[in-house]
């Protein structure tokens, strides 16, 4: 059977950076996010005897065994095959409507779409919780893209990882005015992928313990702020949490610097506007793009100001979005 799924990306409002268990892909700390309409991956999966190996095409480029991209997809298909008792290989064709692997969480929407589509194509009937756990194995942040609106990914306590999955904090309708303006600084693929970068931080950053213990407390606070719709406290916490995560990355040996001069140009503009009493905050993931958090009422004003900055090539506007959905138009 051939199944096509669209999945949204998500942005961590309080992040994870470090896996407690590399095999089970469980995080050191719980973390929170909002699923984003505006950054999406479409994926078609077909299991069939006619394929003598898995085939993977992303944005019109075919990837082969041995490349990180292919192996990631093939490992995820293997998990689904095992669960379904299936032997057939699959063809997977995927398209992102935003820059791949440059800090727009393409792995989150990508692995969520792949897991959802592959599970359906293999005939599995799984709960959102189950799909979140399987997505987690492909990419940690993908576990959160299964959820509509605002989510928490529980770090879990169990040795088997069965209690580490994402769950809804609040639905899309709770806060439809919430906005993210993704400022595109560079479309180049990043040098250090999150998976390798965070593993190195766990081993070598002298502030790793302070980072993840603070991030756990931040996640608990963030849940309350989302429920209360306290935008200013949420923005401040998201910003502080992001800076500590990057401090942890930067203090890794060798250092991991995701920020470019343009990343800082946007940061300083946001801080200047904050000082003038505006409701604007920033967060950054494993890449150079500065993501601005604001409310719908201020979008036009902030877009105009940000687009005038030399380093901002483009601005992608996103709002709270839904989890994966099946569509009828296949990619092959
Ligand atoms: O799970 P990955 O490999 O997509 O890594 C995500 C890492 C960050 O985006 C920096 C943080 C997060 O919680 O999303």
Coordinates of C-alpha atoms and ligand atoms in Angstrom, one line a residue:
X1 CA 0.0 0.0 0.0
X2 CA 1.1 3.5 -0.8
X3 CA 0.5 6.2 1.9
X4 CA 1.3 9.9 1.7
X5 CA 1.5 12.1 4.9
X6 CA 2.2 15.7 5.6
X7 CA 3.8 16.6 8.9
X8 CA 4.7 19.9 10.5
X9 CA 7.9 20.8 12.1
X10 CA 8.1 22.1 15.7
X11 CA 10.2 24.5 17.6
X12 CA 11.4 23.7 21.1
X13 CA 10.3 26.4 23.6
X14 CA 12.6 24.7 26.1
X15 CA 15.2 22.5 24.5
X16 CA 16.8 19.1 24.8
X17 CA 20.5 18.8 24.1
X18 CA 21.9 15.5 25.2
X19 CA 20.7 11.9 25.3
X20 CA 20.6 9.9 28.5
X21 CA 20.4 6.7 26.5
X22 CA 21.9 6.8 23.0
X23 CA 20.3 3.5 22.0
X24 CA 16.7 4.4 23.2
X25 CA 17.1 8.1 22.3
X26 CA 15.8 9.3 25.6
X27 CA 16.7 12.9 26.6
X28 CA 18.4 14.0 29.8
X29 CA 15.6 16.5 30.4
X30 CA 12.0 16.9 29.5
X31 CA 11.4 19.6 26.9
X32 CA 8.5 21.6 25.4
X33 CA 7.5 22.7 21.9
X34 CA 4.9 24.1 19.6
X35 CA 4.1 22.3 16.4
X36 CA 4.4 24.8 13.5
X37 CA 2.1 25.3 10.5
X38 CA 4.4 26.8 7.8
X39 CA 7.3 24.4 7.9
X40 CA 6.2 21.0 6.5
X41 CA 7.4 17.8 5.0
X42 CA 5.4 15.6 2.6
X43 CA 6.4 12.0 2.4
X44 CA 5.1 9.0 0.3
X45 CA 6.0 5.5 1.5
X46 CA 5.3 2.3 -0.4
X47 CA 6.3 -1.2 0.7
X48 CA 6.5 -3.6 -2.2
X49 CA 8.2 -6.8 -3.3
X50 CA 9.5 -5.0 -6.5
X51 CA 12.1 -3.1 -4.4
X52 CA 15.2 -5.2 -3.7
X53 CA 16.5 -2.5 -1.3
X54 CA 15.0 0.6 0.4
X55 CA 15.0 3.7 -1.9
X56 CA 15.1 7.2 -0.5
X57 CA 14.7 10.5 -2.4
X58 CA 14.6 13.8 -0.6
X59 CA 13.9 17.1 -2.5
X60 CA 14.6 15.3 -5.9
X61 CA 18.0 13.9 -4.8
X62 CA 18.4 10.2 -4.3
X63 CA 20.5 9.1 -1.3
X64 CA 22.3 5.7 -1.1
X65 CA 23.3 3.3 1.6
X66 CA 26.2 4.7 3.7
X67 CA 24.9 8.3 3.6
X68 CA 23.6 9.5 6.9
X69 CA 20.2 10.4 5.3
X70 CA 19.7 7.0 3.8
X71 CA 20.7 5.0 6.8
X72 CA 18.5 7.1 9.1
X73 CA 15.5 6.4 6.9
X74 CA 16.3 2.7 6.5
X75 CA 16.8 2.2 10.2
X76 CA 13.4 3.8 10.8
X77 CA 11.8 1.5 8.2
X78 CA 13.4 -1.4 9.9
X79 CA 11.6 -0.6 13.2
X80 CA 8.3 -0.5 11.4
X81 CA 9.0 -3.7 9.5
X82 CA 9.8 -5.5 12.7
X83 CA 6.6 -4.3 14.4
X84 CA 4.5 -5.2 11.4
X85 CA 6.3 -8.5 10.7
X86 CA 7.0 -7.3 7.2
X87 CA 9.9 -8.3 4.9
X88 CA 9.3 -6.0 2.0
X89 CA 11.6 -3.0 1.2
X90 CA 10.1 0.4 0.7
X91 CA 10.4 3.4 -1.6
X92 CA 10.3 6.7 0.3
X93 CA 10.0 10.1 -1.5
X94 CA 10.1 13.2 0.6
X95 CA 9.8 17.0 0.1
X96 CA 10.5 19.8 2.5
X97 CA 8.9 23.2 1.9
X98 CA 11.8 24.9 3.7
X99 CA 15.7 24.7 3.9
X100 CA 16.8 21.1 4.9
X101 CA 19.1 20.6 7.8
X102 CA 19.9 24.3 8.4
X103 CA 18.2 24.6 11.8
X104 CA 14.5 24.6 10.7
X105 CA 14.0 21.2 12.4
X106 CA 13.6 19.3 9.1
X107 CA 14.5 16.1 11.0
X108 CA 11.4 16.6 13.2
X109 CA 8.9 17.0 10.4
X110 CA 10.8 14.5 8.2
X111 CA 10.9 11.6 10.7
X112 CA 7.4 12.3 12.0
X113 CA 6.0 12.1 8.4
X114 CA 8.1 9.0 7.6
X115 CA 7.0 7.2 10.8
X116 CA 3.4 8.0 10.4
X117 CA 3.3 7.1 6.6
X118 CA 5.4 3.9 7.0
X119 CA 3.3 2.7 10.0
X120 CA 0.1 3.2 7.9
X121 CA 1.6 1.7 4.8
X122 CA 2.6 -1.4 6.8
X123 CA -0.9 -1.7 8.1
X124 CA -0.1 -0.9 11.7
X125 CA -2.8 0.8 13.9
X126 CA -0.8 2.7 16.5
X127 CA -1.7 5.3 19.1
X128 CA -0.2 8.8 19.0
X129 CA 1.9 7.8 22.1
X130 CA 3.2 4.8 20.3
X131 CA 4.0 6.8 17.1
X132 CA 5.7 9.4 19.2
X133 CA 8.0 6.8 20.8
X134 CA 8.9 5.3 17.4
X135 CA 9.5 8.8 15.9
X136 CA 11.8 9.5 18.9
X137 CA 14.0 6.7 17.7
X138 CA 14.6 8.4 14.3
X139 CA 15.0 11.9 15.7
X140 CA 14.3 13.1 19.2
X141 CA 12.5 16.3 18.2
X142 CA 10.3 14.3 15.8
X143 CA 8.5 12.8 18.9
X144 CA 7.0 16.2 19.4
X145 CA 5.8 16.7 15.8
X146 CA 3.1 14.0 16.4
X147 CA 1.2 16.4 18.7
X148 CA -1.3 19.1 17.8
X149 CA -0.4 22.5 19.3
X150 CA 1.8 22.7 22.4
X151 CA 3.7 19.6 23.6
X152 CA 5.9 18.2 26.3
X153 CA 8.3 15.4 25.6
X154 CA 8.7 13.6 28.9
X155 CA 12.3 12.5 29.6
X156 CA 10.9 9.4 31.3
X157 CA 12.4 7.3 34.1
X158 CA 12.1 3.7 32.9
X159 CA 15.1 1.8 31.7
X160 CA 13.2 0.6 28.6
X161 CA 12.3 4.2 27.5
X162 CA 8.6 3.3 27.4
X163 CA 7.6 6.4 29.4
X164 CA 9.5 8.8 27.1
X165 CA 7.0 10.3 24.6
X166 CA 5.4 13.6 23.7
X167 CA 2.0 14.6 25.0
X168 CA -0.2 17.7 24.4
X169 CA 0.0 20.6 26.8
X170 CA -2.6 22.7 25.0
X171 CA -4.4 22.4 21.6
X172 CA -3.9 24.8 18.6
X173 CA -7.2 26.6 19.5
X174 CA -5.8 27.5 23.0
X175 CA -3.5 30.1 21.5
X176 CA -4.0 30.7 17.8
X177 CA -2.4 34.2 18.1
X178 CA 1.0 32.7 18.9
X179 CA 3.5 33.4 16.1
X180 CA 7.1 32.4 15.1
X181 CA 9.0 34.4 12.5
X182 CA 11.8 32.2 11.2
X183 CA 14.5 34.6 10.0
X184 CA 16.6 32.9 7.3
X185 CA 20.2 33.8 7.8
X186 CA 21.8 31.1 5.7
X187 CA 20.5 28.2 3.6
X188 CA 23.7 26.2 3.8
X189 CA 23.6 22.8 5.6
X190 CA 25.1 23.0 9.0
X191 CA 28.5 21.6 9.8
X192 CA 27.7 19.7 13.0
X193 CA 24.4 17.7 13.1
X194 CA 22.5 17.9 16.3
X195 CA 22.9 14.2 17.0
X196 CA 26.7 14.2 16.9
X197 CA 26.9 17.6 18.5
X198 CA 24.9 16.8 21.6
X199 CA 26.7 13.5 22.1
X200 CA 30.0 15.4 22.2
X201 CA 28.5 18.0 24.6
X202 CA 27.4 15.2 27.0
X203 CA 31.0 13.9 27.1
X204 CA 32.9 17.2 27.2
X205 CA 31.0 20.3 28.1
X206 CA 32.0 21.4 31.7
X207 CA 28.5 22.9 32.1
X208 CA 26.5 20.0 30.8
X209 CA 25.1 19.0 34.2
X210 CA 24.0 22.6 35.0
X211 CA 22.4 22.8 31.5
X212 CA 20.2 19.8 31.7
X213 CA 19.2 20.3 35.4
X214 CA 18.1 23.9 34.6
X215 CA 16.4 22.8 31.4
X216 CA 14.3 20.3 33.3
X217 CA 13.1 23.0 35.7
X218 CA 12.5 25.3 32.7
X219 CA 10.3 22.7 31.0
X220 CA 8.1 22.4 34.1
X221 CA 7.8 26.2 34.3
X222 CA 7.0 26.4 30.6
X223 CA 4.0 24.1 30.9
X224 CA 2.4 26.5 33.3
X225 CA 3.2 29.6 31.2
X226 CA 1.6 28.0 28.1
X227 CA -1.5 27.1 30.0
X228 CA -1.8 30.6 31.4
X229 CA -0.9 32.1 28.0
X230 CA 1.7 34.3 29.7
X231 CA 3.5 35.4 26.6
X232 CA 6.2 37.7 28.1
X233 CA 7.3 35.2 30.8
X234 CA 7.2 32.4 28.1
X235 CA 9.3 34.5 25.7
X236 CA 11.9 35.3 28.4
X237 CA 12.1 31.7 29.5
X238 CA 12.4 30.4 25.9
X239 CA 15.2 32.9 25.3
X240 CA 17.2 32.2 28.5
X241 CA 16.8 28.4 27.9
X242 CA 18.1 28.8 24.3
X243 CA 21.1 30.8 25.4
X244 CA 22.1 28.2 28.0
X245 CA 21.7 25.4 25.4
X246 CA 24.0 27.2 23.1
X247 CA 26.5 28.0 25.9
X248 CA 26.6 24.2 26.4
X249 CA 27.2 23.6 22.7
X250 CA 29.9 26.4 22.6
X251 CA 31.7 25.0 25.7
X252 CA 31.8 21.5 24.1
X253 CA 35.3 20.4 23.1
X254 CA 35.9 21.1 20.3
X255 CA 33.4 24.0 20.3
X256 CA 30.2 24.0 18.4
X257 CA 29.1 27.4 17.2
X258 CA 25.8 27.4 15.4
X259 CA 25.5 31.2 15.4
X260 CA 26.7 33.3 12.5
X261 CA 27.1 37.1 12.5
X262 CA 23.6 37.4 11.1
X263 CA 22.2 35.3 14.0
X264 CA 23.6 37.9 16.3
X265 CA 22.3 40.8 14.2
X266 CA 18.7 39.6 14.7
X267 CA 19.4 38.8 18.5
X268 CA 20.5 42.4 19.0
X269 CA 17.5 43.9 17.2
X270 CA 15.2 41.7 19.3
X271 CA 16.9 42.9 22.5
X272 CA 16.6 46.5 21.4
X273 CA 12.9 46.1 20.7
X274 CA 12.5 44.4 24.1
X275 CA 14.1 47.3 25.8
X276 CA 11.6 49.6 24.1
X277 CA 8.8 47.5 25.7
X278 CA 7.9 45.3 22.7
X279 CA 6.6 41.7 23.0
X280 CA 9.4 40.0 21.0
X281 CA 11.8 37.2 22.0
X282 CA 14.2 34.9 20.2
X283 CA 15.1 31.2 20.2
X284 CA 17.7 29.3 18.1
X285 CA 18.2 25.6 17.4
X286 CA 21.1 23.7 15.8
X287 CA 21.7 26.2 13.0
X288 CA 22.2 29.9 12.2
X289 CA 18.5 30.9 11.9
X290 CA 17.1 33.2 14.6
X291 CA 13.5 32.4 15.3
X292 CA 11.4 35.3 16.7
X293 CA 8.5 34.6 19.0
X294 CA 5.7 37.2 18.9
X295 CA 1.9 37.6 18.8
X296 CA -0.3 38.0 15.7
X297 CA -1.0 41.7 16.5
X298 CA 2.7 42.6 16.0
X299 CA 3.6 40.5 13.0
X300 CA 3.4 43.2 10.3
X301 CA 5.5 45.6 12.4
X302 CA 8.2 43.1 13.3
X303 CA 8.4 41.6 9.8
X304 CA 9.1 45.1 8.4
X305 CA 11.8 45.8 11.0
X306 CA 13.5 42.4 10.6
X307 CA 13.4 42.4 6.8
X308 CA 15.4 45.6 6.8
X309 CA 18.3 43.9 8.5
X310 CA 21.2 43.1 6.1
X311 CA 21.6 39.4 7.1
X312 CA 17.9 38.5 6.9
X313 CA 17.3 36.8 3.5
X314 CA 13.8 35.7 4.1
X315 CA 11.2 35.5 6.9
X316 CA 9.0 32.4 7.3
X317 CA 5.8 33.0 9.3
X318 CA 4.5 30.1 11.3
X319 CA 1.6 29.6 13.7
X320 CA 0.5 26.7 15.9
X321 CA -0.2 23.7 13.8
X322 CA -1.5 20.1 13.9
X323 CA 0.1 16.7 13.9
X324 CA 0.6 14.5 10.8
X325 CA -2.3 13.9 8.3
X326 CA -2.8 11.6 5.4
X327 CA -3.3 13.2 2.0
X328 CA -4.4 11.7 -1.3
X329 CA -1.8 13.2 -3.7
X330 CA 1.2 10.9 -3.8
X331 CA 4.8 12.0 -4.7
X332 CA 5.3 9.0 -7.0
Ligands
LIG1 O1 16.3 15.5 17.9 P1 17.1 16.3 16.9 O2 18.3 15.6 16.4 O3 16.3 16.9 15.8 O4 17.8 17.5 17.7 C1 17.1 18.7 18.2 C2 18.0 19.6 18.9 C3 17.5 21.0 19.1 O5 16.6 21.4 18.0 C4 18.6 21.9 19.2 C5 16.7 21.1 20.4 C6 15.3 20.6 20.5 O6 14.8 20.3 21.6 O7 14.6 20.6 19.4

